[in-house]
Structures are given as structure tokens and as C-alpha cells.
Short mmCIF file of N, CA and C in Angstrom, two decimals:
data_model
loop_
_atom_site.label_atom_id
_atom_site.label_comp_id
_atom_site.label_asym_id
_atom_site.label_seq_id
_atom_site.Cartn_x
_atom_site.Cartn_y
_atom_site.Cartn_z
N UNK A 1 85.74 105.21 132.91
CA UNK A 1 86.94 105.95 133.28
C UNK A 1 87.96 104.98 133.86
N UNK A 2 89.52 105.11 133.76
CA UNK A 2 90.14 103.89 134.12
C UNK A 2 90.40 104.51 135.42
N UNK A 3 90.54 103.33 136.22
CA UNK A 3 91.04 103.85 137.32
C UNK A 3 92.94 103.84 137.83
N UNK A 4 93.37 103.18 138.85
CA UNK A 4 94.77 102.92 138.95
C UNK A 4 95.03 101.21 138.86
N UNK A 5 93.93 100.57 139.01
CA UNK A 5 94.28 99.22 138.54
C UNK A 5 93.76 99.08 137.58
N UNK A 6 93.57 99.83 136.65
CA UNK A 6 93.64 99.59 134.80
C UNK A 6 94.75 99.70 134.52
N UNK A 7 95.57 101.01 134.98
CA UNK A 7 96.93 101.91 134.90
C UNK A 7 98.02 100.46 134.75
N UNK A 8 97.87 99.76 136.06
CA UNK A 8 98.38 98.68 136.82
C UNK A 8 98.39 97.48 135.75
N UNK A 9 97.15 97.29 135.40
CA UNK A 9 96.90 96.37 134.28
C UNK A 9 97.34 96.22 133.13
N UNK A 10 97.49 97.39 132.55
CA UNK A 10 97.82 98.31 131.27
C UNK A 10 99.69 98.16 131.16
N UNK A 11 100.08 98.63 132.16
CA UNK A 11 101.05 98.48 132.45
C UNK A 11 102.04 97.58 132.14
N UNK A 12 101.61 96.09 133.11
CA UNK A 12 101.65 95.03 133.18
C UNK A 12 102.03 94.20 132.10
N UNK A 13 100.81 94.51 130.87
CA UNK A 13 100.21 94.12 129.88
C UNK A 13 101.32 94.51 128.46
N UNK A 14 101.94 95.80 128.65
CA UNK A 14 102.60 96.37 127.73
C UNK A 14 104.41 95.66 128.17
N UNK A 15 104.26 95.37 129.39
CA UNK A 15 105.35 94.62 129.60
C UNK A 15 105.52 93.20 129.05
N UNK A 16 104.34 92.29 129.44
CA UNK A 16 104.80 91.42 129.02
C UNK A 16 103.23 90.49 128.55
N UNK A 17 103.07 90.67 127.75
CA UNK A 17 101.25 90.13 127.22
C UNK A 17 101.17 88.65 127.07
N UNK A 18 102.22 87.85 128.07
CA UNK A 18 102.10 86.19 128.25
C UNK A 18 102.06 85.72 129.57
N UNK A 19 101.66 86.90 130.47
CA UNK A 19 101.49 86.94 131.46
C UNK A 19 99.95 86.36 132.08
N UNK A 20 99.72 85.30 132.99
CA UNK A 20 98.41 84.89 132.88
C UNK A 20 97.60 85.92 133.66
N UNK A 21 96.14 85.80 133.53
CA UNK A 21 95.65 86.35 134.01
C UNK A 21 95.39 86.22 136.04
N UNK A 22 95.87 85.35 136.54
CA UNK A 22 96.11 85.18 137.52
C UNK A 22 96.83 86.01 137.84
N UNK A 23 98.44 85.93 137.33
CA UNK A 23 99.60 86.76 137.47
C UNK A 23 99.09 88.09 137.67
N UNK A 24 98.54 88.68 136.70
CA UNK A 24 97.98 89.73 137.09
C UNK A 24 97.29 90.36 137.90
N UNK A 25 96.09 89.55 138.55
CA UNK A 25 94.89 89.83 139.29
C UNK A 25 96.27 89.55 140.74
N UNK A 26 96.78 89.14 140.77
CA UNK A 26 98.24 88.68 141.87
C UNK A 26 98.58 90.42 142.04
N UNK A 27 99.30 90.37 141.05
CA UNK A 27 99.99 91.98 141.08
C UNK A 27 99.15 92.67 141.17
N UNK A 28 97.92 92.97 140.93
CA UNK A 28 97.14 94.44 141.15
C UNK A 28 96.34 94.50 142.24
N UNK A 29 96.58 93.30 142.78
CA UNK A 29 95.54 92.80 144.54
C UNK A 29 93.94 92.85 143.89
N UNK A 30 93.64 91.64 142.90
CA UNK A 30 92.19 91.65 142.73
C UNK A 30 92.19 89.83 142.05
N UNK A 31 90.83 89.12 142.75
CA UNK A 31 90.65 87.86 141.86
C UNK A 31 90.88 88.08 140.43
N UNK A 32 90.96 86.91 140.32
CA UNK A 32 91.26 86.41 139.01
C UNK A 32 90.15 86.73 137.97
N UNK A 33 88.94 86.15 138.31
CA UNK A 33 87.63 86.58 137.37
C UNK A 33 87.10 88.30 137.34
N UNK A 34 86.85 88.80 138.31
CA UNK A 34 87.50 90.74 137.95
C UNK A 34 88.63 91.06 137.54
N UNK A 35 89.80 90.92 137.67
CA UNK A 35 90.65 91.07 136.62
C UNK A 35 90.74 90.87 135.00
N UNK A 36 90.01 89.85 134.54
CA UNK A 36 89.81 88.69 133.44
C UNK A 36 88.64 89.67 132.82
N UNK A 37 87.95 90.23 133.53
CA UNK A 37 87.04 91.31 132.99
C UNK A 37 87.51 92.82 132.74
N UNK A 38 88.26 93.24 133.54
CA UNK A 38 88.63 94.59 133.25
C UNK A 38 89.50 94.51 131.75
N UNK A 39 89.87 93.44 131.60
CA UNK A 39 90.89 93.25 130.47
C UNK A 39 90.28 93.17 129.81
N UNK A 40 89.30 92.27 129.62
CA UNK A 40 88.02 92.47 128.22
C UNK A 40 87.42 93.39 127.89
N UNK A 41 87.55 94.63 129.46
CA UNK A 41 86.78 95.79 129.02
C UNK A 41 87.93 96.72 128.51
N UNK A 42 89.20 96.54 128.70
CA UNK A 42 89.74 97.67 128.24
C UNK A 42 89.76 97.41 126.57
N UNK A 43 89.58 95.53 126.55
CA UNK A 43 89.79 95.27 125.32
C UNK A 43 88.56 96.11 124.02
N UNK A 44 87.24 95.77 124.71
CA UNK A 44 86.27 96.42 124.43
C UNK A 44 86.47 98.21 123.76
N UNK A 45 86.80 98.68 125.34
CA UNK A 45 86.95 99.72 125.02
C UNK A 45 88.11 100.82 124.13
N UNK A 46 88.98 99.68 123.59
CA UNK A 46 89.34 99.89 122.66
C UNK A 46 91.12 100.70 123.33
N UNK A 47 91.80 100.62 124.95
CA UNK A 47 92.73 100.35 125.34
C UNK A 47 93.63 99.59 124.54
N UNK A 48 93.33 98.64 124.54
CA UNK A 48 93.92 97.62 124.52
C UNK A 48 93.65 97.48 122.65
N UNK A 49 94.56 97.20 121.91
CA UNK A 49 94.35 97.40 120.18
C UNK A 49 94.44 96.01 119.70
N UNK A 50 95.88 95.18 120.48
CA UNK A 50 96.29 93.91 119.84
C UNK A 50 97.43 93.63 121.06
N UNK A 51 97.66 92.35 120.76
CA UNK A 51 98.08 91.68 121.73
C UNK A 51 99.88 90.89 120.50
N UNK A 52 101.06 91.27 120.74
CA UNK A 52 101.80 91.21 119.85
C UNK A 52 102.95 90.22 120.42
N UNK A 53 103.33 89.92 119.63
CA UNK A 53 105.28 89.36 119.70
C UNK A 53 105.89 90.16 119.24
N UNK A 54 106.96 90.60 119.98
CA UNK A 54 107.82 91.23 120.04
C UNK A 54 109.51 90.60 119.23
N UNK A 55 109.76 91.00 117.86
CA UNK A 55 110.40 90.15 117.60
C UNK A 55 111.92 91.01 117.42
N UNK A 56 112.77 89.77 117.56
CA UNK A 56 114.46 90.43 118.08
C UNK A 56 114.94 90.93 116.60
N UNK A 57 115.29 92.20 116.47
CA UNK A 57 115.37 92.91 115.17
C UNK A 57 116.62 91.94 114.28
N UNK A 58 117.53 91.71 114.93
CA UNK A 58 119.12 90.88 114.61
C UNK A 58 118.79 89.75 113.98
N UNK A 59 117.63 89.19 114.51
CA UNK A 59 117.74 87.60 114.78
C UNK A 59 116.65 87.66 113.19
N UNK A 60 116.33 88.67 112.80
CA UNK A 60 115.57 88.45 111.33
C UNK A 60 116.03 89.35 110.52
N UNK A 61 117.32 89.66 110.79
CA UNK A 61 117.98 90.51 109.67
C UNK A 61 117.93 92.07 109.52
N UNK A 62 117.03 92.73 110.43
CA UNK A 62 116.77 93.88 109.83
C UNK A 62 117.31 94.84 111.22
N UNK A 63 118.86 94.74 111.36
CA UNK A 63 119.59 95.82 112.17
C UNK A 63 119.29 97.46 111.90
N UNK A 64 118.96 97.75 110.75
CA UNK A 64 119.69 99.16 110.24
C UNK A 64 117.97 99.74 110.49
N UNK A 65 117.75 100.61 111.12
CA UNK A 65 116.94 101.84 110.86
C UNK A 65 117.43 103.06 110.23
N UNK A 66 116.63 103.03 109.34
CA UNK A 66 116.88 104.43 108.15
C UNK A 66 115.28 105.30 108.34
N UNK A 67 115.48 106.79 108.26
CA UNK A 67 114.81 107.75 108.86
C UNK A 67 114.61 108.52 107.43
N UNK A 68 113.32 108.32 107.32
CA UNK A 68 113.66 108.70 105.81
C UNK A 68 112.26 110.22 105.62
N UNK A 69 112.93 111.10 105.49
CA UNK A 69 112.06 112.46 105.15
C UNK A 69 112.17 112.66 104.17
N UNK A 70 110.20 112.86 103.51
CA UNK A 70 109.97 113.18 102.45
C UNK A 70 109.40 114.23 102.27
N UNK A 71 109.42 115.16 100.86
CA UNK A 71 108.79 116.60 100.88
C UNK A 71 107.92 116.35 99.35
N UNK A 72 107.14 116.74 98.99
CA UNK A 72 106.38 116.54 97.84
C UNK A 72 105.69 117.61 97.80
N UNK A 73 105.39 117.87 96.27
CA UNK A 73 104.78 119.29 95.66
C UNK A 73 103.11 118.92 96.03
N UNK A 74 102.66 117.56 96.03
CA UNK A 74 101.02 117.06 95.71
C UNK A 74 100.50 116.81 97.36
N UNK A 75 99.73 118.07 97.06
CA UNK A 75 98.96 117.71 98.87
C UNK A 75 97.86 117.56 98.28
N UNK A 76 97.01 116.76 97.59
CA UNK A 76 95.75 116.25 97.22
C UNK A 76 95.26 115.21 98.14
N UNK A 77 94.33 114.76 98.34
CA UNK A 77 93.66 113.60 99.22
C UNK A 77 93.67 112.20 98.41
N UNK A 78 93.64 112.67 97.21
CA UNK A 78 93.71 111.46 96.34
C UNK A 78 95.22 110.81 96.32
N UNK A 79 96.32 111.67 96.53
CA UNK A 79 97.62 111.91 96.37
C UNK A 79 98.13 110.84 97.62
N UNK A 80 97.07 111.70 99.02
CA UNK A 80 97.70 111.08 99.95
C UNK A 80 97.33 109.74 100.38
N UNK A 81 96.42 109.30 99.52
CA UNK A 81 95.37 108.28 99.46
C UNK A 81 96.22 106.91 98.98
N UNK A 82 96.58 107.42 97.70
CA UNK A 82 97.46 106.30 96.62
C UNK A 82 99.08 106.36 97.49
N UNK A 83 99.74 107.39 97.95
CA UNK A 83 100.85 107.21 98.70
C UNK A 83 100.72 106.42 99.81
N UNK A 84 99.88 106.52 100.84
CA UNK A 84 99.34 105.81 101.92
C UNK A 84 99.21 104.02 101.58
N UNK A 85 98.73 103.69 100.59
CA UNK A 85 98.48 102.70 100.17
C UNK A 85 99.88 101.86 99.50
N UNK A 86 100.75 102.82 98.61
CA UNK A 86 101.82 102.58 98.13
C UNK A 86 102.87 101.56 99.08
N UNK A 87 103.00 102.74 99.94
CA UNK A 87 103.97 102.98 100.93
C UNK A 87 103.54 101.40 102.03
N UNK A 88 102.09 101.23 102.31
CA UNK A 88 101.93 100.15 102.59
C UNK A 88 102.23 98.59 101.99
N UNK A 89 102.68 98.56 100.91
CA UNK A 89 103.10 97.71 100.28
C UNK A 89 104.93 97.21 100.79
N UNK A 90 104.94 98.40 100.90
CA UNK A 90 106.34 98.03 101.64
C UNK A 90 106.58 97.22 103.16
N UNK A 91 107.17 95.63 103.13
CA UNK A 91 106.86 95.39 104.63
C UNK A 91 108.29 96.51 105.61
N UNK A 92 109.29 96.68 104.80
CA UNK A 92 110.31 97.62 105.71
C UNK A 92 109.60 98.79 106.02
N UNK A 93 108.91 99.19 105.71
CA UNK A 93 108.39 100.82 105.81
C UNK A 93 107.40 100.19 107.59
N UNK A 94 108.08 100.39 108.81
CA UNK A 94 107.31 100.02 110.34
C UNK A 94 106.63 100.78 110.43
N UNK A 95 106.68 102.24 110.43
CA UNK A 95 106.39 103.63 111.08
C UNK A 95 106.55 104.60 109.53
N UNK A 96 104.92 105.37 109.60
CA UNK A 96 104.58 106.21 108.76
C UNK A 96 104.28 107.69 109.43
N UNK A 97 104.42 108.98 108.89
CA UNK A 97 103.50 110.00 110.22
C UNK A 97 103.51 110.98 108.96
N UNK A 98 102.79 111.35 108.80
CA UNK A 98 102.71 112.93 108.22
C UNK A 98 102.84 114.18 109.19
N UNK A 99 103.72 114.74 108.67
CA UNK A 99 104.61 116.04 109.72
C UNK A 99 103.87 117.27 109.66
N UNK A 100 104.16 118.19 110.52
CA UNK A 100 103.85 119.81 110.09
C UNK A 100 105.42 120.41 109.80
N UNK A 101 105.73 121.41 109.03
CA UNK A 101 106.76 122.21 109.15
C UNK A 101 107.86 121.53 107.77
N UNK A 102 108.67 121.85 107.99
CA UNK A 102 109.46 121.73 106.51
C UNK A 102 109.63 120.11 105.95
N UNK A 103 109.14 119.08 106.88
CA UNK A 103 109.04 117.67 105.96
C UNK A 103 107.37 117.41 105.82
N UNK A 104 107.01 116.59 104.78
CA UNK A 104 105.89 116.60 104.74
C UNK A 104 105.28 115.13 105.19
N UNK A 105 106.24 114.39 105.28
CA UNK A 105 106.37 112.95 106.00
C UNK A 105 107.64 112.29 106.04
N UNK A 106 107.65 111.07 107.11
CA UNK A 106 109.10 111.22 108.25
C UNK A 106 108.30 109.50 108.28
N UNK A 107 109.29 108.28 107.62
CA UNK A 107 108.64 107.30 108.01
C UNK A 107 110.31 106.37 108.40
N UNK A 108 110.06 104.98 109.14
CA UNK A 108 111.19 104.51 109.66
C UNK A 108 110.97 103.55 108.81
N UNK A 109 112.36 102.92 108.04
CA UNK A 109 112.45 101.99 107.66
C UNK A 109 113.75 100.58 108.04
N UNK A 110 113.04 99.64 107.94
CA UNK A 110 114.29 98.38 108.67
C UNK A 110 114.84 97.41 107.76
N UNK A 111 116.29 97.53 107.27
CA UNK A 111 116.28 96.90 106.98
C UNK A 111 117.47 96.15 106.71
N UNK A 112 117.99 95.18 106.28
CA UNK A 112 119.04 94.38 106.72
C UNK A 112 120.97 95.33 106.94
N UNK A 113 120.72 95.85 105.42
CA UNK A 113 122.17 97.09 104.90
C UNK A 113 121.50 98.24 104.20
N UNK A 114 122.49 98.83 104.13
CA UNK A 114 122.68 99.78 102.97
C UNK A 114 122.44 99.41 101.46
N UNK A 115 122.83 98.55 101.32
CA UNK A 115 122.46 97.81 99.78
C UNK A 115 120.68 97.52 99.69
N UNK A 116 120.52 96.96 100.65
CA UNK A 116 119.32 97.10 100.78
C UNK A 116 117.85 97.84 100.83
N UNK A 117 119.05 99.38 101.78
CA UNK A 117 117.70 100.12 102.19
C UNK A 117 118.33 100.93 100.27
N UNK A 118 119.48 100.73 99.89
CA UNK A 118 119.63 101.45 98.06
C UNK A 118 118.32 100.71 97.38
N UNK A 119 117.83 99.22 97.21
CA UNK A 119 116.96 98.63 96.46
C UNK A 119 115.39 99.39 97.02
N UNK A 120 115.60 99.40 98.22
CA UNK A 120 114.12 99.72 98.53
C UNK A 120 113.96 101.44 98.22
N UNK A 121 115.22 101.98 98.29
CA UNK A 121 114.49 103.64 97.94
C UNK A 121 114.45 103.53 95.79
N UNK A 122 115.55 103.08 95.77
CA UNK A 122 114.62 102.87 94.28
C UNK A 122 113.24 102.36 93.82
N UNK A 123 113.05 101.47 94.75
CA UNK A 123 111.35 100.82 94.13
C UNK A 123 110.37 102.07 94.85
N UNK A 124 110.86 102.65 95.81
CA UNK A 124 109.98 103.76 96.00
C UNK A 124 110.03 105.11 95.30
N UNK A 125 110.78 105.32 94.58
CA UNK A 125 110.98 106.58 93.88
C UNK A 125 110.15 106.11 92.45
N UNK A 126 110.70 104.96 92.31
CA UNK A 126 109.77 104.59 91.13
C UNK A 126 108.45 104.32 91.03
N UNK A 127 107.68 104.10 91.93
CA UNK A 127 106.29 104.05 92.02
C UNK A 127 105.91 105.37 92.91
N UNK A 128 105.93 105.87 93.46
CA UNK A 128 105.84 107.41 93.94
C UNK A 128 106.42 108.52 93.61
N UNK A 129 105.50 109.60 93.06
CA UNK A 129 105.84 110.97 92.73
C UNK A 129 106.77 111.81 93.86
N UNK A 130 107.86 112.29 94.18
CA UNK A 130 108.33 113.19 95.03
C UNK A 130 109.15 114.49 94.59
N UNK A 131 108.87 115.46 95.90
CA UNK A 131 110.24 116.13 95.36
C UNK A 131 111.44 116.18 95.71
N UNK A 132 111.58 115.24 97.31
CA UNK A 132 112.82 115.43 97.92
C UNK A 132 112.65 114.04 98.94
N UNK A 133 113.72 113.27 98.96
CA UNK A 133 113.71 112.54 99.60
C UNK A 133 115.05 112.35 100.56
N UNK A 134 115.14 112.68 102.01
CA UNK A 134 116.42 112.70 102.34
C UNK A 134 116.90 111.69 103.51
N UNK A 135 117.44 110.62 103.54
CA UNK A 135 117.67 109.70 104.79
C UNK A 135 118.89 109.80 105.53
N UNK A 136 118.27 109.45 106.41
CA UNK A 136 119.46 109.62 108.02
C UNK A 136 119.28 108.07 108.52
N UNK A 137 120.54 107.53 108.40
CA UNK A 137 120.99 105.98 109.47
C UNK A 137 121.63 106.18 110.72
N UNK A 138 120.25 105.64 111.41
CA UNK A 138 120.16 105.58 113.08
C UNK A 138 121.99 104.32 113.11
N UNK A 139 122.87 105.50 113.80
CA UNK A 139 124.30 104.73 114.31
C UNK A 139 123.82 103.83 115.47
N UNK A 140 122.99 104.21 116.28
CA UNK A 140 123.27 103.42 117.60
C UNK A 140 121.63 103.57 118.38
N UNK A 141 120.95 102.52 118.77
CA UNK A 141 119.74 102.67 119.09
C UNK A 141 120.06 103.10 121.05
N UNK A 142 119.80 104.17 121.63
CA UNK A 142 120.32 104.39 123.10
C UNK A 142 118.45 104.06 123.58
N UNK A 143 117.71 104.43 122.91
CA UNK A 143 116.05 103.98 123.92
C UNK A 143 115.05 102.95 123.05
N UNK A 144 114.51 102.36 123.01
CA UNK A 144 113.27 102.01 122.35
C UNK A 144 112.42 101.45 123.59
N UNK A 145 111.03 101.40 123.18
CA UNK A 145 109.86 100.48 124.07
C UNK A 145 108.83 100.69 123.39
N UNK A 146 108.14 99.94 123.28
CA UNK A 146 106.25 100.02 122.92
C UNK A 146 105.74 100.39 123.67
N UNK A 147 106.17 100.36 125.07
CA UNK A 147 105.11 100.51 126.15
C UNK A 147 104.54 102.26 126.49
N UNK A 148 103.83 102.45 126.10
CA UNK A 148 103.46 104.08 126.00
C UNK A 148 103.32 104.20 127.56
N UNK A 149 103.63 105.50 128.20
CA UNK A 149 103.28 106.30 129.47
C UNK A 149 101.91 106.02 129.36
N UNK A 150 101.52 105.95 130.61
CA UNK A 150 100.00 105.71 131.29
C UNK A 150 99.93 106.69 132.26
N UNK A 151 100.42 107.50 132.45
CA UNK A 151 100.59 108.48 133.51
C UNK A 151 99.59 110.10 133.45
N UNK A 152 99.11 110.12 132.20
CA UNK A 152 98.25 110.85 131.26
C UNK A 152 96.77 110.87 131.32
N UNK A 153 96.58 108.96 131.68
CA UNK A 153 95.33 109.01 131.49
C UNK A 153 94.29 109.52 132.31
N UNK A 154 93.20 109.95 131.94
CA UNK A 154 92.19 110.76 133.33
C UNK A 154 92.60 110.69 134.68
N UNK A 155 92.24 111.78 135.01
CA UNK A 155 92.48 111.44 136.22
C UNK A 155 91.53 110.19 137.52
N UNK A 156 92.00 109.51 138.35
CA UNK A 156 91.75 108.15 138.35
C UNK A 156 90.48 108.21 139.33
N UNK A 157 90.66 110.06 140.43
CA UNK A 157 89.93 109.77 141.31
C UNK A 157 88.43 110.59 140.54
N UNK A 158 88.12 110.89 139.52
CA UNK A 158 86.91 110.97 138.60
C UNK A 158 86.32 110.15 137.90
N UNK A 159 85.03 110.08 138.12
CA UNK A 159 83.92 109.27 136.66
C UNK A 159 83.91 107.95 137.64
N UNK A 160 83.63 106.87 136.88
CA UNK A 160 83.30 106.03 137.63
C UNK A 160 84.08 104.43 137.58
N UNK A 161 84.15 104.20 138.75
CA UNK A 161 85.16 103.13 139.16
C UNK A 161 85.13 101.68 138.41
N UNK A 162 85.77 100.98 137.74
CA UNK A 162 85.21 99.65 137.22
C UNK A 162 85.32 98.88 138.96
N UNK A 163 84.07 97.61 138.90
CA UNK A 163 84.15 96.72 139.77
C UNK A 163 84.90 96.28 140.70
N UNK A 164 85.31 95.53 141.43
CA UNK A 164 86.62 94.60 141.95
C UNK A 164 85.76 93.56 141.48
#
């Protein structure tokens, strides 16, 4: 069960993952070698997924997010199988989700212009079956972060405590 210096850790971690492990065990008031472990255990336990660079969208070309909802007649497994896979071929395609309610998937794509995100919805219409494909260009980004709320997780004073 995590407690509030996982929370702390977690935290930390989603801020800035070049942070040493000292730094950390600093900020959460714990040595260095228990700290150095809770991190392996969240790593373990599967918290913790990957450890990333964060790269500046401008500085590699790909300003424009396009919001692209799709509706299709084929809800087969095989369908969603070969689309899933398709769609992975694409490196602009960041963010995939299959929806409930009138879209049947809602994925983000990045990419330099308009001319651009025109080449990439053609190579996708052409290798994927659809019936409706409709995009919206994000004018102005007002929030982004990776760092997900931790505020959710169990509650801290249940189950059992990791070490100091």
C-alpha cells in the first residue's frame, strides 16, 4: 500500500526524473538507501512504467495538435485488432482511446501544419476502413502535464507501511 512518502516520491519523480536519488530521500526526510528502494519498489510494482524525456514540441517541428474523431460501421475484434496495429504505425498518432457514445475513437495527432496533418489523414483513410472521420485543430494549448494526480491513491493511513 503506498503511503505519503511514495505520494512524495511519485510526485517528485513525475516532476522531474533527473533528480538524484539523494535529492529525493532530502525532500521526503528519509536516507538515501530507503529511498533508492521504495523507488525500485514502486518500480517493481508497476507505479512507476518508464522513466522519459520530455521533448519541446517546437523545437522538433510538431506545433499543431489535431483531435481527430472517428466513427466506423466494424466493431469486430479482429477489426479492432488490425486498426490498433495500423494506427500504430503512425509515429504522429501520440494518444489513442476508444470512446463510449457517438465517437467510436478520439486519437491526438502532432504534427508540423496543415499540409501535413492533409498527407497523414490520406495515408490513413487509405489503409483503414471508416465511416466518418472528423478533426478539430487545438488554436491554443492553455494546460498540459504528464504528471497524473496522486491524490486518489489508497488511502495512506491503511494496509501496510513500506520501511524507512
Amino acid at each position: 500500500m503506498m503511503d505519503d512518502i511514495d505520494r512524495k516520491i511519485l510526485d517528485l519523480l513525475q516532476q522531474d526524473t533527473t533528480l538524484s536519488t539523494a535529492e529525493i530521500a532530502s525532500r521526503v526526510g528519509l536516507s538515501t538507501t530507503p529511498c533508492w528502494r521504495r523507488i525500485q519498489l514502486l518500480e517493481q510494482e508497476g507505479y512507476i512504467t518508464a522513466r522519459v524525456a520530455l521533448v519541446d514540441r517546437n523545437m522538433v517541428n510538431v506545433p499543431l495538435d489535431v483531435f481527430v474523431a472517428i466513427r466506423t460501421n466494424e466493431h469486430s475484434w479482429e477489426w479492432l485488432d488490425e486498426f490498433a496495429r495500423l494506427v500504430g504505425e503512425f509515429p504522429e498518432v501520440v494518444e489513442l482511446y476508444r470512446m463510449s457514445g457517438e465517437i467510436d475513437y478520439l486519437m491526438r495527432v502532432v504534427v508540423p501544419d496543415m499540409a501535413a496533418y492533409d498527407k497523414f489523414y490520406k495515408e490513413l483513410i487509405k489503409r483503414v476502413k471508416l465511416t466518418d472521420v472528423s478533426s478539430s485543430f487545438a488554436m491554443e494549448r492553455i494546460k498540459y502535464t504528464t504528471a497524473l494526480p496522486l491524490d486518489y491513491v489508497g488511502d495512506s493511513s491503511k494496509g501496510k507501511r513500506r520501511g524507512k
